[in-house]
CSV table of N, CA, C and O in Angstrom, one decimal:
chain,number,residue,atom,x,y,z
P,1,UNK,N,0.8,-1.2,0.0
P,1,UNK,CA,0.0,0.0,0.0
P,1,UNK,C,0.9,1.3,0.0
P,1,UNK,O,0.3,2.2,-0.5
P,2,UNK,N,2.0,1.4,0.4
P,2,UNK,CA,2.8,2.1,0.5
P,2,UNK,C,3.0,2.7,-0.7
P,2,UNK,O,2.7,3.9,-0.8
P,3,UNK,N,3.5,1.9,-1.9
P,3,UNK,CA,3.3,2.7,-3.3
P,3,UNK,C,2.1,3.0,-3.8
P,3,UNK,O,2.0,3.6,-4.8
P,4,UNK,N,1.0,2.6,-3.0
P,4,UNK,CA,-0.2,3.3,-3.9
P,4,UNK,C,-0.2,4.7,-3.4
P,4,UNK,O,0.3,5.2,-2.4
P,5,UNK,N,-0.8,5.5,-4.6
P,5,UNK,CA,-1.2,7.3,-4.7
P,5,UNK,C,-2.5,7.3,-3.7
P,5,UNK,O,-3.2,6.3,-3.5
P,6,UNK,N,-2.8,8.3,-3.1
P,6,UNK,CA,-3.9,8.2,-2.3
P,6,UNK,C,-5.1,8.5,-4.0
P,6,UNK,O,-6.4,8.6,-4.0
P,7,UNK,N,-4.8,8.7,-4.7
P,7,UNK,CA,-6.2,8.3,-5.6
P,7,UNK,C,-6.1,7.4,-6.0
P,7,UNK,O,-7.2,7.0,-6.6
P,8,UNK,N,-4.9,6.3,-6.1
P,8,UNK,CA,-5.6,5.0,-6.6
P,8,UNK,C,-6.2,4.5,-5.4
P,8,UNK,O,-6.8,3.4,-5.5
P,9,UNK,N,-6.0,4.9,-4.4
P,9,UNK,CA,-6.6,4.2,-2.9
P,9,UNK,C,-8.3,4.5,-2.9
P,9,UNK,O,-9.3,3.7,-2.7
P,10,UNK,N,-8.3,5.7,-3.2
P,10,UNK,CA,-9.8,6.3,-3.3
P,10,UNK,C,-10.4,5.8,-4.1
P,10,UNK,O,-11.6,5.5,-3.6
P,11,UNK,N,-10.2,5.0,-6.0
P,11,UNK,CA,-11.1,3.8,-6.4
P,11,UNK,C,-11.2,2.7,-6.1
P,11,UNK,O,-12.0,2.0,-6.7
P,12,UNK,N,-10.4,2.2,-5.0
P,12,UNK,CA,-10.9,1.0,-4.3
P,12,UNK,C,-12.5,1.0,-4.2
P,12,UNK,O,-13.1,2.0,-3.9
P,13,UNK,N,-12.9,-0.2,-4.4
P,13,UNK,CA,-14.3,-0.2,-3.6
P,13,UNK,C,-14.2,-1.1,-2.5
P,13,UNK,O,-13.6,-2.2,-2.5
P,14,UNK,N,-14.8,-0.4,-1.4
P,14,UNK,CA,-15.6,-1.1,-0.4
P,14,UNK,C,-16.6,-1.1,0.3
P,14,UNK,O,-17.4,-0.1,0.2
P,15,UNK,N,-16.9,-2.1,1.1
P,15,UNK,CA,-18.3,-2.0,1.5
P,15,UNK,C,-18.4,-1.1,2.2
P,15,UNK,O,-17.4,-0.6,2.6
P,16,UNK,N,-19.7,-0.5,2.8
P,16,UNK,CA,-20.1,0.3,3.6
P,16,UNK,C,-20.6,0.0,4.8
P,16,UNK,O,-21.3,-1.0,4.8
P,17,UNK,N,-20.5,0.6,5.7
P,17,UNK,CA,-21.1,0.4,7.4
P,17,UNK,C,-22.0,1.6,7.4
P,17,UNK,O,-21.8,2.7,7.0
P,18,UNK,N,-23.3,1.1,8.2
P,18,UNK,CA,-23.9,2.1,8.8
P,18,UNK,C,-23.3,3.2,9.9
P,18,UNK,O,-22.2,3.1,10.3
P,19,UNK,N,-23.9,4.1,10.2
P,19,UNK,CA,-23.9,4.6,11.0
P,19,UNK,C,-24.4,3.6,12.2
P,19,UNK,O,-23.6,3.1,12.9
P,20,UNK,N,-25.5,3.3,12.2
P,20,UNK,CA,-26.1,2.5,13.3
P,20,UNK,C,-25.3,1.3,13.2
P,20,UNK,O,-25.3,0.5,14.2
P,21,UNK,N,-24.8,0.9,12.2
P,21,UNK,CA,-24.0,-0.8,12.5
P,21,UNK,C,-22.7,0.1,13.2
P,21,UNK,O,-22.5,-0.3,14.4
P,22,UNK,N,-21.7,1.2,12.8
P,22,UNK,CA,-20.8,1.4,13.1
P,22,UNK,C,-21.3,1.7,14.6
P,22,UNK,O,-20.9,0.9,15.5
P,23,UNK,N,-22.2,2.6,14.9
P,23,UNK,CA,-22.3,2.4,16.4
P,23,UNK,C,-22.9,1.3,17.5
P,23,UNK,O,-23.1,1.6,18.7
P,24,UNK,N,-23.0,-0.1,16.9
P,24,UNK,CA,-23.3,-0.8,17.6
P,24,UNK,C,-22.0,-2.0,17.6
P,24,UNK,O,-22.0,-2.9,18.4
P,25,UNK,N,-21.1,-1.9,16.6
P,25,UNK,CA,-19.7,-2.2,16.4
P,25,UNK,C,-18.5,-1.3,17.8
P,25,UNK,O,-17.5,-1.8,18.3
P,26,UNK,N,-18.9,-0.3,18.0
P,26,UNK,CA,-17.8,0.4,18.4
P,26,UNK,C,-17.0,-0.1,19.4
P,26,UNK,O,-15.9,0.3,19.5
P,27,UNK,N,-17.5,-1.0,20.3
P,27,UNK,CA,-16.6,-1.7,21.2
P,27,UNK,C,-16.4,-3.1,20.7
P,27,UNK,O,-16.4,-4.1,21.5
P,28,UNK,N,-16.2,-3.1,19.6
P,28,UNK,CA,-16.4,-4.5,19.3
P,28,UNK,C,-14.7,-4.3,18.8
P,28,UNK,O,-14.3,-3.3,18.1
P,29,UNK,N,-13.7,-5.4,19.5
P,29,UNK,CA,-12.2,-5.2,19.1
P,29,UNK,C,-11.5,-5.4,18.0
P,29,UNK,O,-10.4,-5.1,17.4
P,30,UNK,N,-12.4,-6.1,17.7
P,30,UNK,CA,-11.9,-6.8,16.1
P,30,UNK,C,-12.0,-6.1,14.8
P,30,UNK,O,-11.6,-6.5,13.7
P,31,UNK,N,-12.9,-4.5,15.2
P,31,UNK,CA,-12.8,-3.5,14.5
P,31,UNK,C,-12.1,-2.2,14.6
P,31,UNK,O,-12.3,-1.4,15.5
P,32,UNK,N,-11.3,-2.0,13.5
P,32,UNK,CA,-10.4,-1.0,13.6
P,32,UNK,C,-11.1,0.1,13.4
P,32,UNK,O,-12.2,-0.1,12.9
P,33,UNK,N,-10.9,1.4,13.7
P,33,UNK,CA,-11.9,2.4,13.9
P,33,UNK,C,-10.6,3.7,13.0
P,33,UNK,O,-9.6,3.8,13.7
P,34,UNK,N,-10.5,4.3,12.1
P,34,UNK,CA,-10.0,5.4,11.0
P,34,UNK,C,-10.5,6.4,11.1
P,34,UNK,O,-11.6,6.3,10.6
P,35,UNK,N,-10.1,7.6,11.7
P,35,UNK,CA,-10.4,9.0,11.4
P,35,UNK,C,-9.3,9.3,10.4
P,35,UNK,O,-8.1,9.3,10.7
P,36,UNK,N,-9.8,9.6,9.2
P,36,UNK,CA,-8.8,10.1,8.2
P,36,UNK,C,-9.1,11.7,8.3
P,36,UNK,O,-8.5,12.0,7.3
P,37,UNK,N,-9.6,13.0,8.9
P,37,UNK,CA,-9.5,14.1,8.9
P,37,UNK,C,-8.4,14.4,9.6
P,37,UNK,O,-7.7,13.5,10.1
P,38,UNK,N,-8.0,15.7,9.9
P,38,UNK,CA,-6.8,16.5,10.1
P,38,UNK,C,-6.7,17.0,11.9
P,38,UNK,O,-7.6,17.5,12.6
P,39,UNK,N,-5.8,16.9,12.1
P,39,UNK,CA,-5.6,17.3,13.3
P,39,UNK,C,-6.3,17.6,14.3
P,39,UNK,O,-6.5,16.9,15.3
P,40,UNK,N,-6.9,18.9,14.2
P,40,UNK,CA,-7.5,19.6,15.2
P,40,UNK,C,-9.2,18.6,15.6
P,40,UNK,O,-9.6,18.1,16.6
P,41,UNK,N,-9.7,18.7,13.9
P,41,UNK,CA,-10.8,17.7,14.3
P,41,UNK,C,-11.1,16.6,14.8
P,41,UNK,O,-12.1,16.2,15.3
P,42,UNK,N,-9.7,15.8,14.6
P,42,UNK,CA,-9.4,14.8,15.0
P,42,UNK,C,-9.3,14.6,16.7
P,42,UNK,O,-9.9,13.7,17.3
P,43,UNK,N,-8.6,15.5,17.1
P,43,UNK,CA,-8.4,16.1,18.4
P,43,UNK,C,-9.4,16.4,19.4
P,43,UNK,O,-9.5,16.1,20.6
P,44,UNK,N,-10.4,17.1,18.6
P,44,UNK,CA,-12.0,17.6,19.4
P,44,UNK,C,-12.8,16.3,19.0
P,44,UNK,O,-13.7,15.8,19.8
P,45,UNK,N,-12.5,15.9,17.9
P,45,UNK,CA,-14.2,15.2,18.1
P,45,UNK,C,-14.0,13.4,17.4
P,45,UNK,O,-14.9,13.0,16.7
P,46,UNK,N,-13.4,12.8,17.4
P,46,UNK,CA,-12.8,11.4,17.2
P,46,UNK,C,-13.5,10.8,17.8
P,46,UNK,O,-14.0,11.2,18.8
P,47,UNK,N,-13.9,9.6,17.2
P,47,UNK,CA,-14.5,8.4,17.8
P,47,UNK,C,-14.2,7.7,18.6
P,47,UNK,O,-13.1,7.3,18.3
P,48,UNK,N,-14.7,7.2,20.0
P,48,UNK,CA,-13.9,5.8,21.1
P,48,UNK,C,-12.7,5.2,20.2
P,48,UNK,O,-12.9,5.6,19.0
P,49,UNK,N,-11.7,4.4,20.3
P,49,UNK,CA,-11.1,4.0,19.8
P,49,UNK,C,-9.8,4.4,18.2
P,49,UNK,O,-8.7,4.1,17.8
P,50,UNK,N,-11.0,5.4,17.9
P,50,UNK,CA,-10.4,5.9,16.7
P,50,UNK,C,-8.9,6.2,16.3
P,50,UNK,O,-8.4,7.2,16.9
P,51,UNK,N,-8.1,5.6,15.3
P,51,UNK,CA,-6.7,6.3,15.5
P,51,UNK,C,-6.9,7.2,14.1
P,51,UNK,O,-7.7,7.1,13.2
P,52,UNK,N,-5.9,7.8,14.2
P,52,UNK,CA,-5.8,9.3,13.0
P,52,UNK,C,-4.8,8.9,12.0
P,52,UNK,O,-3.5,8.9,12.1
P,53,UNK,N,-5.6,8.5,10.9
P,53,UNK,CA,-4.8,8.7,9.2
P,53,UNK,C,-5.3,9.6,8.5
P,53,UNK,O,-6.2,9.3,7.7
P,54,UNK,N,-4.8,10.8,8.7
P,54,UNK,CA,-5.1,11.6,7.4
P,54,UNK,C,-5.1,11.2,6.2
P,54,UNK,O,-4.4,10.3,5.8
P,55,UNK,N,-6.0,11.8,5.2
P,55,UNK,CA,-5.8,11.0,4.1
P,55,UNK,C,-4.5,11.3,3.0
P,55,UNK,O,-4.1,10.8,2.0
P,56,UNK,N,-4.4,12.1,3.6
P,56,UNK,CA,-3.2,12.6,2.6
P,56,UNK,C,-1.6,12.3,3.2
P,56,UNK,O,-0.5,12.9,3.0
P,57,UNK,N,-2.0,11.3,4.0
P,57,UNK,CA,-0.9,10.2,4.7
P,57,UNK,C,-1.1,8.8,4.7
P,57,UNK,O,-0.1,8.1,4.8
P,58,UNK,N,-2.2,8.3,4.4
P,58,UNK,CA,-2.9,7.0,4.2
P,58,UNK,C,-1.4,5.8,3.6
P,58,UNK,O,-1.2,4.7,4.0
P,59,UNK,N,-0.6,6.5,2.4
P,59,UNK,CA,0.6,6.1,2.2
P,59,UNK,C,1.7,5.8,2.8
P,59,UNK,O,2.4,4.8,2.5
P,60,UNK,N,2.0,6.7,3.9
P,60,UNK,CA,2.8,6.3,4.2
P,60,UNK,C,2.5,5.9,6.3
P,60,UNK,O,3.4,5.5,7.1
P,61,UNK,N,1.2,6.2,6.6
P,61,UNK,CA,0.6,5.6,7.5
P,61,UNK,C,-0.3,4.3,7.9
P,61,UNK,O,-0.6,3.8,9.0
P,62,UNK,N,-0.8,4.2,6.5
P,62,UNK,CA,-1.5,2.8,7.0
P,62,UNK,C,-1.1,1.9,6.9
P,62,UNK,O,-1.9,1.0,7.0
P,63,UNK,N,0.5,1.3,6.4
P,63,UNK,CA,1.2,0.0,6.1
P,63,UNK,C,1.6,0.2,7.6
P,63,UNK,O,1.3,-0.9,8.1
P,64,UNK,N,2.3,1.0,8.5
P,64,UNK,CA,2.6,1.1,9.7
P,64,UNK,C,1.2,1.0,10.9
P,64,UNK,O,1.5,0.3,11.9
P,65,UNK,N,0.3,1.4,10.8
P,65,UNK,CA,-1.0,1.0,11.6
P,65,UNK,C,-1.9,0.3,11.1
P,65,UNK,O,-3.0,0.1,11.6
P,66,UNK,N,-1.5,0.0,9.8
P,66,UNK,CA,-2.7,-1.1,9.6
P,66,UNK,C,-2.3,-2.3,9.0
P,66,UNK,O,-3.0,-2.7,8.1
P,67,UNK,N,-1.4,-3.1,9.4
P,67,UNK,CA,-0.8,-4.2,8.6
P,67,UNK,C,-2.0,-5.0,8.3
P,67,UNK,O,-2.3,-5.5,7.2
P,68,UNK,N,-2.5,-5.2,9.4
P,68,UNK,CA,-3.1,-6.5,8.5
P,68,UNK,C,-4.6,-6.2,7.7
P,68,UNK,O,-5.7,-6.1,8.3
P,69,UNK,N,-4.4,-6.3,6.3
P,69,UNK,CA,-5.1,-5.6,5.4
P,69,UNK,C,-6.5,-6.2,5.2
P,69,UNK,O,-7.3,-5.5,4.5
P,70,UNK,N,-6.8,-7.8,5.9
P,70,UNK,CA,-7.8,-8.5,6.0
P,70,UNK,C,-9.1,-8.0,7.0
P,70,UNK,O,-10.3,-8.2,6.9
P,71,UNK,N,-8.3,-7.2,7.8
P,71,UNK,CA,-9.6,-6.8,9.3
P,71,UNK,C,-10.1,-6.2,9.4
P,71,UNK,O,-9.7,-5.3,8.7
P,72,UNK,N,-11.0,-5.9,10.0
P,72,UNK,CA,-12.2,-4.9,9.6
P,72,UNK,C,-12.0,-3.8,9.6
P,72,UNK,O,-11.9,-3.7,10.9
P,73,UNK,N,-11.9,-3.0,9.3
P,73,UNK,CA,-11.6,-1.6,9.8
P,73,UNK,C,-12.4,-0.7,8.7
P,73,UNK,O,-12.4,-0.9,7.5
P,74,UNK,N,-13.2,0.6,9.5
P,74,UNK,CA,-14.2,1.8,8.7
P,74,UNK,C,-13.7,2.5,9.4
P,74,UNK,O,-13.4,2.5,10.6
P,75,UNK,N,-13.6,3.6,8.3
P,75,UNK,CA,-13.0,4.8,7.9
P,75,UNK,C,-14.0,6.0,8.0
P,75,UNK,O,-15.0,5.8,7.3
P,76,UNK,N,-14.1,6.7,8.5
P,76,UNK,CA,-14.8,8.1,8.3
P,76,UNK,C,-14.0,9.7,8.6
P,76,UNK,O,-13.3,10.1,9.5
P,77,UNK,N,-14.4,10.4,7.4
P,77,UNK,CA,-14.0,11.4,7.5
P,77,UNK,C,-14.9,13.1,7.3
P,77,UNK,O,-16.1,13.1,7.3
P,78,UNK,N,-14.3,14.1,7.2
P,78,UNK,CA,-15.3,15.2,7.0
P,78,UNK,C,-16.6,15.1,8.3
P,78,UNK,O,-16.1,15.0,9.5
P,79,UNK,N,-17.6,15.1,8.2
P,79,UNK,CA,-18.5,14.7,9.6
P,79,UNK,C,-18.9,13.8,9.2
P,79,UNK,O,-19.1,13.4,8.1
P,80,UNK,N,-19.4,12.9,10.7
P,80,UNK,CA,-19.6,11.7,11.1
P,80,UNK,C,-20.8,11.8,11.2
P,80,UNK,O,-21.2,12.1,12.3
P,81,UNK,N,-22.3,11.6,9.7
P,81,UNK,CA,-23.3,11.3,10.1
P,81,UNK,C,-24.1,10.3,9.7
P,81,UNK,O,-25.2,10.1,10.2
């Protein structure tokens, strides 16, 4: 993942989580939890669990926090609704 451009990362398709499935997931461990927005927002208002990949780091941060590329993990960015 490392050599991918964050736009070939962006035509990946994947599936989608609810809002209501993500919040009945949230303490569930086996789900990795992505704030890809930027600092400050990240800072004030992040999800239980959430760790911070900006997206315009996704390259060269998610081969380091997200090795294993099989596990659940939903991503949300901009607002969470």
């Amino acid at each position: 993942m490392a050599s991918e451009s964050v736009a070939a990362i962006r035509t990946h398709t994947a599936p989608e989580i609810t809002r209501d499935e993500l919040m009945l997931r949230l303490r569930d461990p086996s789900l990795t939890i992505v704030d890809a927005r930027f600092g400050a927002l990240y800072i004030e208002e992040h999800l239980p669990r959430a760790i911070n990949i900006p997206v315009s780091e996704v390259g060269t941060l998610a081969p380091k926090l997200l090795p294993d590329r099989s596990a659940d993990i939903a991503v949300y960015c901009a607002s969470f609704t």
